[in-house]
Tab-separated table of C-alpha atoms in Angstrom:
chain	number	residue	atom	x	y	z
A	333	MET	CA	-122.355	-19.494	111.637
A	334	LYS	CA	-124.970	-19.748	114.337
A	335	TYR	CA	-128.666	-19.532	113.600
A	336	TYR	CA	-131.327	-18.494	116.098
A	337	LEU	CA	-134.406	-20.282	114.925
A	338	ILE	CA	-137.996	-20.576	115.972
A	339	PHE	CA	-139.628	-23.785	114.870
A	340	TYR	CA	-143.320	-23.805	114.103
A	341	PHE	CA	-145.085	-27.108	113.764
A	342	SER	CA	-148.861	-27.580	113.672
A	343	LEU	CA	-151.144	-30.517	113.025
A	344	LEU	CA	-154.136	-30.047	110.747
A	345	LEU	CA	-156.557	-32.940	110.682
A	346	PHE	CA	-158.902	-32.917	107.744
A	347	SER	CA	-162.342	-33.608	109.139
A	348	CYS	CA	-164.196	-32.659	105.975
A	349	GLU	CA	-166.275	-35.305	104.277
A	350	ARG	CA	-164.276	-37.384	101.797
A	351	ASN	CA	-165.531	-37.599	98.258
A	352	LYS	CA	-167.291	-40.750	97.130
A	353	GLU	CA	-164.207	-42.298	95.562
A	354	GLU	CA	-162.173	-41.905	98.737
A	355	LYS	CA	-164.957	-43.529	100.768
A	356	LYS	CA	-165.291	-46.341	98.289
A	357	PHE	CA	-161.628	-47.283	98.569
A	358	LYS	CA	-161.400	-46.557	102.317
A	359	ILE	CA	-158.515	-44.120	102.168
A	360	ASN	CA	-157.822	-41.617	104.908
A	361	TYR	CA	-155.220	-38.910	105.364
A	362	ALA	CA	-154.054	-36.205	107.729
A	363	VAL	CA	-151.967	-33.136	106.929
A	364	GLU	CA	-149.227	-31.571	109.038
A	365	SER	CA	-147.447	-28.266	108.435
A	366	LEU	CA	-143.689	-27.843	108.666
A	367	ASN	CA	-142.241	-24.329	108.450
A	368	ILE	CA	-138.454	-24.050	108.632
A	369	PRO	CA	-137.216	-20.497	109.337
A	370	ILE	CA	-134.604	-19.389	106.788
A	371	THR	CA	-132.307	-16.428	106.188
A	372	LYS	CA	-131.646	-14.567	102.951
A	373	ARG	CA	-128.953	-17.131	102.118
A	374	TYR	CA	-131.637	-19.790	101.635
A	375	LEU	CA	-134.647	-20.328	99.353
A	376	ASN	CA	-138.302	-21.045	100.048
A	377	SER	CA	-138.382	-23.479	97.128
A	378	TYR	CA	-135.699	-25.676	95.547
A	379	GLN	CA	-135.774	-27.405	92.176
A	380	VAL	CA	-132.788	-29.705	92.822
A	381	PHE	CA	-132.995	-31.652	96.082
A	382	ASN	CA	-132.824	-35.055	97.744
A	383	PRO	CA	-134.300	-36.331	101.020
A	384	TYR	CA	-132.078	-38.687	103.011
A	385	GLN	CA	-131.909	-40.480	106.347
A	386	GLU	CA	-129.230	-40.628	108.996
A	387	ASP	CA	-129.218	-42.150	112.468
A	388	ASN	CA	-130.596	-38.964	113.962
A	389	GLY	CA	-133.541	-38.639	111.596
A	390	ASN	CA	-134.808	-37.425	108.242
A	391	LYS	CA	-132.999	-34.654	106.423
A	392	PHE	CA	-133.125	-32.736	103.179
A	393	VAL	CA	-130.292	-31.467	100.973
A	394	SER	CA	-130.867	-29.006	98.148
A	395	TYR	CA	-128.873	-26.989	95.640
A	396	ASN	CA	-128.997	-23.205	95.770
A	397	ARG	CA	-127.911	-22.019	92.335
A	398	PHE	CA	-127.816	-18.368	93.413
A	399	THR	CA	-125.105	-19.009	96.018
A	400	HIS	CA	-123.743	-22.174	94.332
A	401	SER	CA	-124.052	-24.089	97.558
A	402	LEU	CA	-125.697	-27.139	99.103
A	403	ASN	CA	-128.256	-26.304	101.796
A	404	PHE	CA	-128.976	-28.929	104.474
A	405	PHE	CA	-132.135	-29.058	106.599
A	406	ASN	CA	-133.388	-31.237	109.469
A	407	LEU	CA	-136.969	-32.294	108.781
A	408	GLU	CA	-137.465	-33.573	112.335
A	409	SER	CA	-136.444	-30.455	114.243
A	410	GLY	CA	-137.409	-28.018	111.502
A	411	GLN	CA	-134.026	-26.314	111.461
A	412	ILE	CA	-131.235	-25.368	109.099
A	413	ILE	CA	-128.274	-27.720	109.515
A	414	SER	CA	-125.591	-26.085	107.409
A	415	GLU	CA	-124.553	-24.541	104.103
A	416	LEU	CA	-121.766	-26.023	102.002
A	417	GLU	CA	-120.355	-23.470	99.556
A	418	LEU	CA	-119.052	-25.107	96.393
A	419	GLU	CA	-116.091	-24.216	94.202
A	420	ARG	CA	-116.314	-23.611	90.465
A	421	GLU	CA	-112.605	-23.905	89.690
A	422	GLY	CA	-109.746	-26.144	90.756
A	423	PRO	CA	-109.683	-29.830	91.786
A	424	ASN	CA	-113.037	-29.516	93.590
A	425	GLY	CA	-114.664	-27.378	90.906
A	426	ILE	CA	-118.296	-28.112	89.983
A	427	ASN	CA	-120.543	-26.103	87.672
A	428	GLU	CA	-124.320	-25.742	87.991
A	429	ILE	CA	-125.866	-28.842	89.571
A	430	LEU	CA	-128.847	-30.348	87.756
A	431	SER	CA	-129.486	-33.318	90.061
A	432	LEU	CA	-128.033	-34.795	93.252
A	433	TYR	CA	-128.262	-37.873	95.462
A	434	PHE	CA	-127.075	-38.172	99.069
A	435	HIS	CA	-125.796	-41.723	99.490
A	436	ASN	CA	-123.835	-41.076	102.683
A	437	ARG	CA	-121.525	-38.447	104.153
A	438	ASP	CA	-118.603	-39.749	102.111
A	439	SER	CA	-120.496	-40.174	98.843
A	440	ILE	CA	-122.733	-37.423	97.547
A	441	PHE	CA	-123.551	-37.899	93.854
A	442	ILE	CA	-123.580	-34.677	91.844
A	443	TYR	CA	-124.677	-34.296	88.221
A	444	GLU	CA	-123.681	-31.362	86.058
A	445	ARG	CA	-124.216	-31.517	82.334
A	446	GLY	CA	-121.767	-34.035	80.895
A	447	TYR	CA	-120.334	-35.112	84.257
A	448	LEU	CA	-121.154	-37.245	87.260
A	449	HIS	CA	-119.143	-36.334	90.363
A	450	LEU	CA	-118.642	-37.929	93.761
A	451	MET	CA	-117.888	-35.642	96.676
A	452	ASN	CA	-117.933	-35.800	100.467
A	453	LEU	CA	-119.604	-33.623	103.051
A	454	GLU	CA	-116.547	-31.346	103.155
A	455	GLY	CA	-116.962	-30.485	99.477
A	456	GLU	CA	-113.973	-32.554	98.350
A	457	LYS	CA	-114.532	-34.048	94.894
A	458	PHE	CA	-112.763	-37.400	94.832
A	459	LYS	CA	-114.061	-38.890	91.577
A	460	SER	CA	-115.536	-37.664	88.296
A	461	PHE	CA	-116.977	-39.475	85.282
A	462	SER	CA	-116.990	-37.787	81.888
A	463	LEU	CA	-120.272	-39.005	80.456
A	464	TYR	CA	-119.522	-37.866	76.924
A	465	GLU	CA	-116.526	-40.206	76.936
A	466	LEU	CA	-118.571	-43.126	78.286
A	467	PHE	CA	-121.643	-42.685	76.072
A	468	ASP	CA	-121.903	-42.551	72.302
A	469	VAL	CA	-124.033	-39.417	72.350
A	470	GLU	CA	-124.644	-39.347	68.599
A	471	GLU	CA	-125.948	-42.920	68.619
A	472	LEU	CA	-127.580	-43.235	72.041
A	473	GLY	CA	-128.433	-39.649	72.949
A	474	GLU	CA	-127.210	-37.440	75.772
A	475	PRO	CA	-127.233	-39.023	79.261
A	476	ASN	CA	-128.865	-36.709	81.769
A	477	PHE	CA	-131.157	-36.113	84.717
A	478	ASN	CA	-133.817	-33.445	85.160
A	479	PHE	CA	-136.694	-32.409	87.447
A	480	TYR	CA	-138.674	-35.477	86.363
A	481	PHE	CA	-135.920	-38.091	86.146
A	482	LYS	CA	-133.941	-38.002	89.416
A	483	LEU	CA	-130.365	-39.053	90.097
A	484	ASN	CA	-130.347	-42.274	92.107
A	485	PHE	CA	-127.686	-44.828	93.049
A	486	ASN	CA	-128.506	-48.531	93.390
A	487	GLN	CA	-126.048	-49.914	95.926
A	488	GLU	CA	-126.996	-53.536	95.177
A	489	ASN	CA	-125.644	-53.430	91.625
A	490	HIS	CA	-123.351	-50.375	92.022
A	491	SER	CA	-125.167	-48.583	89.243
A	492	THR	CA	-126.983	-45.417	88.343
A	493	ILE	CA	-129.468	-45.060	85.492
A	494	PHE	CA	-129.602	-42.160	83.036
A	495	TYR	CA	-132.363	-40.737	80.888
A	496	LEU	CA	-131.201	-40.594	77.244
A	497	THR	CA	-132.224	-37.514	75.296
A	498	GLN	CA	-132.156	-38.222	71.556
A	499	PHE	CA	-131.376	-35.213	69.407
A	500	ASN	CA	-133.283	-36.735	66.507
A	501	ASP	CA	-136.211	-37.479	68.856
A	502	LYS	CA	-136.598	-41.088	67.753
A	503	GLU	CA	-139.648	-42.549	69.443
A	504	SER	CA	-138.234	-46.036	68.932
A	505	SER	CA	-134.879	-45.272	70.581
A	506	PRO	CA	-134.031	-46.636	74.057
A	507	LYS	CA	-134.664	-44.114	76.810
A	508	ILE	CA	-132.658	-45.505	79.752
A	509	ALA	CA	-129.032	-46.601	80.158
A	510	SER	CA	-127.510	-48.177	83.276
A	511	LEU	CA	-123.874	-47.586	84.226
A	512	ASN	CA	-122.115	-49.829	86.741
A	513	LEU	CA	-119.714	-47.469	88.513
A	514	LYS	CA	-117.621	-50.364	89.808
A	515	THR	CA	-117.015	-52.215	86.532
A	516	MET	CA	-117.881	-49.285	84.179
A	517	GLU	CA	-120.168	-51.642	82.275
A	518	LEU	CA	-122.817	-49.826	80.256
A	519	THR	CA	-126.209	-51.485	79.727
A	520	ILE	CA	-128.914	-50.130	77.434
A	521	LEU	CA	-132.336	-51.047	78.842
A	522	PRO	CA	-135.251	-51.720	76.451
A	523	VAL	CA	-137.331	-48.804	77.739
A	524	LYS	CA	-138.966	-46.992	74.840
A	525	ALA	CA	-141.649	-44.343	74.505
A	526	PRO	CA	-145.176	-45.715	74.008
A	527	ILE	CA	-146.039	-45.529	70.319
A	528	PHE	CA	-149.450	-44.046	69.672
A	529	LEU	CA	-148.604	-41.140	67.370
A	530	SER	CA	-149.000	-40.786	63.632
A	531	SER	CA	-146.449	-38.887	61.557
A	532	GLU	CA	-148.653	-35.782	61.663
A	533	GLU	CA	-149.496	-35.833	65.365
A	534	THR	CA	-147.611	-35.109	68.553
A	535	THR	CA	-148.191	-34.700	72.279
A	536	GLY	CA	-146.361	-31.391	72.272
A	537	PHE	CA	-143.489	-31.260	74.741
A	538	ILE	CA	-145.301	-33.499	77.213
A	539	SER	CA	-142.998	-36.450	76.577
A	540	TYR	CA	-140.669	-36.539	79.594
A	541	LEU	CA	-139.822	-39.802	81.279
A	542	GLY	CA	-140.349	-39.842	85.043
A	543	PHE	CA	-138.229	-41.730	87.580
A	544	VAL	CA	-137.694	-41.147	91.302
A	545	ASP	CA	-136.808	-44.475	92.893
A	546	TYR	CA	-136.875	-48.253	92.594
A	547	TRP	CA	-139.834	-50.381	93.624
A	548	LYS	CA	-138.815	-53.724	95.152
A	549	GLY	CA	-135.628	-53.831	93.096
A	550	GLU	CA	-137.197	-52.769	89.796
A	551	ILE	CA	-137.073	-49.423	88.000
A	552	LEU	CA	-140.404	-47.661	88.498
A	553	TYR	CA	-141.137	-45.123	85.748
A	554	ASN	CA	-143.810	-43.439	83.655
A	555	PHE	CA	-144.267	-41.035	80.759
A	556	GLN	CA	-145.990	-37.680	81.160
A	557	ASN	CA	-148.267	-38.156	78.170
A	558	GLN	CA	-150.209	-41.166	79.449
A	559	SER	CA	-151.440	-42.724	82.686
A	560	ALA	CA	-149.613	-46.054	82.325
A	561	ILE	CA	-147.039	-47.039	84.970
A	562	PHE	CA	-144.124	-49.372	84.211
A	563	LEU	CA	-141.603	-51.587	85.983
A	564	CYS	CA	-138.316	-52.602	84.354
A	565	ASN	CA	-136.167	-55.355	85.817
A	566	PRO	CA	-132.576	-54.010	85.602
A	567	LYS	CA	-131.154	-57.560	85.575
A	568	ASN	CA	-133.021	-58.998	82.589
A	569	GLY	CA	-134.702	-55.967	81.030
A	570	LYS	CA	-138.218	-57.397	81.347
A	571	ILE	CA	-140.947	-54.754	81.468
A	572	LYS	CA	-144.371	-54.892	83.103
A	573	GLY	CA	-147.080	-52.302	82.503
A	574	PHE	CA	-150.074	-51.145	84.546
A	575	SER	CA	-152.932	-48.866	83.514
A	576	GLY	CA	-152.263	-46.252	86.207
A	577	ASN	CA	-155.893	-45.295	85.951
A	578	SER	CA	-159.180	-45.718	87.800
A	579	GLU	CA	-160.310	-47.688	84.758
A	580	GLU	CA	-158.661	-50.840	83.421
A	581	ASN	CA	-157.230	-49.199	80.320
A	582	PRO	CA	-154.549	-46.484	80.401
A	583	SER	CA	-155.528	-43.002	79.310
A	584	GLN	CA	-153.436	-40.629	77.214
A	585	ILE	CA	-153.494	-36.936	76.456
A	586	ASN	CA	-155.066	-35.508	73.325
A	587	LEU	CA	-152.906	-35.295	70.221
A	588	LEU	CA	-151.811	-32.157	68.423
A	589	ASN	CA	-150.978	-31.534	64.774
A	590	ILE	CA	-147.209	-31.313	64.392
A	591	ASN	CA	-147.553	-28.140	62.268
A	592	SER	CA	-149.389	-26.221	64.997
A	593	THR	CA	-148.214	-22.774	66.102
A	594	SER	CA	-146.261	-22.147	69.304
A	595	ASP	CA	-149.387	-20.638	70.897
A	596	GLU	CA	-151.341	-23.780	70.018
A	597	PHE	CA	-148.589	-25.903	71.587
A	598	ASP	CA	-148.824	-23.851	74.793
A	599	THR	CA	-152.614	-24.081	74.888
A	600	HIS	CA	-152.396	-27.816	74.288
A	601	ALA	CA	-149.991	-28.229	77.225
A	602	ILE	CA	-152.152	-26.073	79.495
A	603	GLU	CA	-155.423	-27.831	78.660
A	604	ASN	CA	-154.051	-31.383	78.899
A	605	THR	CA	-152.954	-33.420	81.899
A	606	HIS	CA	-149.264	-33.980	82.706
A	607	PHE	CA	-148.778	-37.304	84.492
A	608	LEU	CA	-145.840	-36.395	86.731
A	609	SER	CA	-143.198	-38.765	88.108
A	610	VAL	CA	-144.512	-41.760	90.041
A	611	MET	CA	-143.102	-42.099	93.581
A	612	PRO	CA	-142.967	-45.227	95.768
A	613	ASP	CA	-143.729	-45.135	99.492
A	614	LYS	CA	-141.955	-48.255	100.763
A	615	TRP	CA	-142.942	-47.507	104.354
A	616	ARG	CA	-146.686	-47.816	103.626
A	617	ASN	CA	-146.617	-50.010	100.519
A	618	LEU	CA	-148.275	-47.232	98.548
A	619	VAL	CA	-147.374	-45.441	95.335
A	620	TYR	CA	-148.124	-41.773	94.593
A	621	ARG	CA	-148.291	-39.789	91.394
A	622	PHE	CA	-149.117	-36.141	90.914
A	623	LYS	CA	-151.261	-34.997	88.016
A	624	TRP	CA	-150.945	-31.480	86.648
A	625	ASN	CA	-154.452	-30.991	85.307
A	626	LYS	CA	-155.980	-28.231	83.213
A	627	PRO	CA	-157.107	-25.080	85.065
A	628	SER	CA	-160.387	-25.162	86.941
A	629	VAL	CA	-163.410	-23.854	85.027
A	630	LYS	CA	-163.834	-21.258	87.772
A	631	ASN	CA	-160.416	-19.723	86.979
A	632	ILE	CA	-160.592	-16.796	84.565
A	633	GLU	CA	-156.847	-16.967	83.962
A	634	ARG	CA	-155.743	-20.068	82.082
A	635	GLY	CA	-151.962	-20.174	82.094
A	636	PHE	CA	-149.429	-22.741	83.290
A	637	LEU	CA	-149.572	-21.321	86.816
A	638	ASP	CA	-153.345	-21.845	86.883
A	639	LYS	CA	-153.288	-25.585	86.210
A	640	GLN	CA	-154.772	-27.690	89.016
A	641	LEU	CA	-152.716	-30.233	90.943
A	642	SER	CA	-153.943	-33.549	92.295
A	643	VAL	CA	-152.279	-36.609	93.785
A	644	GLU	CA	-153.197	-40.191	92.935
A	645	VAL	CA	-152.704	-43.036	95.395
A	646	PHE	CA	-152.108	-46.650	94.283
A	647	ASP	CA	-151.587	-49.832	96.266
A	648	GLN	CA	-148.425	-51.943	96.038
A	649	ASN	CA	-149.809	-53.707	92.941
A	650	PHE	CA	-150.525	-50.358	91.247
A	651	LYS	CA	-154.265	-50.687	91.675
A	652	PHE	CA	-155.858	-47.243	91.759
A	653	ILE	CA	-157.124	-46.285	95.224
A	654	SER	CA	-158.015	-42.613	95.087
A	655	GLU	CA	-157.262	-39.196	93.628
A	656	ILE	CA	-157.168	-36.166	95.913
A	657	LEU	CA	-157.624	-32.737	94.360
A	658	LEU	CA	-155.261	-30.255	96.006
A	659	PRO	CA	-156.114	-26.590	96.639
A	660	ASP	CA	-155.387	-24.092	93.868
A	661	TYR	CA	-152.312	-21.854	94.075
A	662	LYS	CA	-150.890	-23.703	97.070
A	663	TYR	CA	-148.022	-25.992	96.022
A	664	GLN	CA	-144.897	-25.660	93.891
A	665	ILE	CA	-144.889	-28.028	90.929
A	666	ASN	CA	-142.413	-30.963	91.093
A	667	ASN	CA	-141.328	-30.098	94.641
A	668	PHE	CA	-142.460	-33.179	96.525
A	669	PHE	CA	-140.810	-36.225	98.059
A	670	VAL	CA	-141.477	-39.214	100.323
A	671	ASN	CA	-139.832	-40.485	103.493
A	672	GLU	CA	-140.935	-42.538	106.496
A	673	ASN	CA	-142.990	-39.595	107.784
A	674	GLY	CA	-145.139	-39.381	104.657
A	675	LEU	CA	-145.496	-37.303	101.495
A	676	TYR	CA	-144.013	-33.784	101.636
A	677	ILE	CA	-145.244	-31.044	99.278
A	678	ASN	CA	-143.524	-27.650	99.080
A	679	VAL	CA	-145.978	-24.834	99.928
A	680	ALA	CA	-144.547	-22.307	97.479
A	681	HIS	CA	-146.806	-21.773	94.471
A	682	PRO	CA	-145.791	-18.476	92.778
A	683	LYS	CA	-149.413	-17.264	93.122
A	684	ASN	CA	-149.747	-18.393	96.735
A	685	PRO	CA	-150.907	-15.258	98.622
A	686	ASN	CA	-149.237	-16.537	101.807
A	687	LEU	CA	-145.877	-17.234	100.204
A	688	SER	CA	-143.079	-16.055	102.493
A	689	ASP	CA	-139.344	-15.633	101.988
A	690	ASP	CA	-138.842	-16.292	105.708
A	691	PHE	CA	-139.735	-19.982	105.668
A	692	LEU	CA	-139.138	-23.164	103.724
A	693	SER	CA	-142.613	-24.653	104.096
A	694	PHE	CA	-144.047	-28.113	103.488
A	695	HIS	CA	-147.357	-29.835	103.982
A	696	LEU	CA	-146.868	-33.434	105.082
A	697	TYR	CA	-149.613	-35.783	103.839
A	698	LYS	CA	-150.011	-39.000	105.807
A	699	PHE	CA	-152.126	-41.611	104.032
A	700	SER	CA	-153.591	-44.685	105.670
A	701	MET	CA	-156.072	-47.371	104.694
A	702	LEU	CA	-159.188	-47.648	106.833
A	703	SER	CA	-159.834	-51.057	108.346
């Protein structure tokens, strides 16, 4: 199938005055726009995706659940590369994909509930792992990935790490398990939820664990209900914590009575901050984290779609540098990633008045420290 594409690429330099915090920490950034023309077979926003690099540049693979296919894009040329239609039945059959990781053309990691598959760029599935046979689900919890905890393969130790969902919601239960795909050795890491709740209080559903990538060989993760950032050494299980805050002490969201109504739970989630998954930028020795804040006081509507979004920037030692408030109704939540070009954010908020079905659009944020 041949596509006739027009690539639009524009550079927007922010010349507006930085706020006092940005000046204090000498942070600067520029923003570029990338609009990839798409057809009706493609989406303007993807929930399951993975950026990857090949010799000819930076690319992006995503799962289209409506067509049950993998969509490939070139982030350098701003063009569609190809569409790989998947099978649901037979030796190459795969059901709905919940997370994916492009290791190379011969090894694309695919997660569907209960299974981890390996397939190549031709759609041939050459290996599958039944996770329910490898994990004691009743004891450890269900191994999975989601929008916050991404599928990732560590080539150094041949392993992937899973987020464990406990059905009994034990706060004291381990949250991460590592599986060596070469030896099939299972290791339970001592990652547990921070304990600051009484028996009558909860943080609502804001309790997801966030993971995107490793930081200098260690697992970099955080919880949505507090600002703290953690590193876990996968070799010895040692954990280090950082405040993840402009102040020295970590902050946490307000607590809610466990007997509250469903409406009160929703209001609590809307009015409190979600500390989204922390992301390393190994090319600039920076770390980013998005915060999904409560709606602006100027917004009459106060629903989930009205919550404000900001991005925090930390140095390589997790010292807070700056927080940049992003424009309202601009970006799709959880649709951001990092590569050597910078930080990409999907321009596809459901209330974005300029949202188009003709383009897959990103804003590329390029951060730099002033000398």
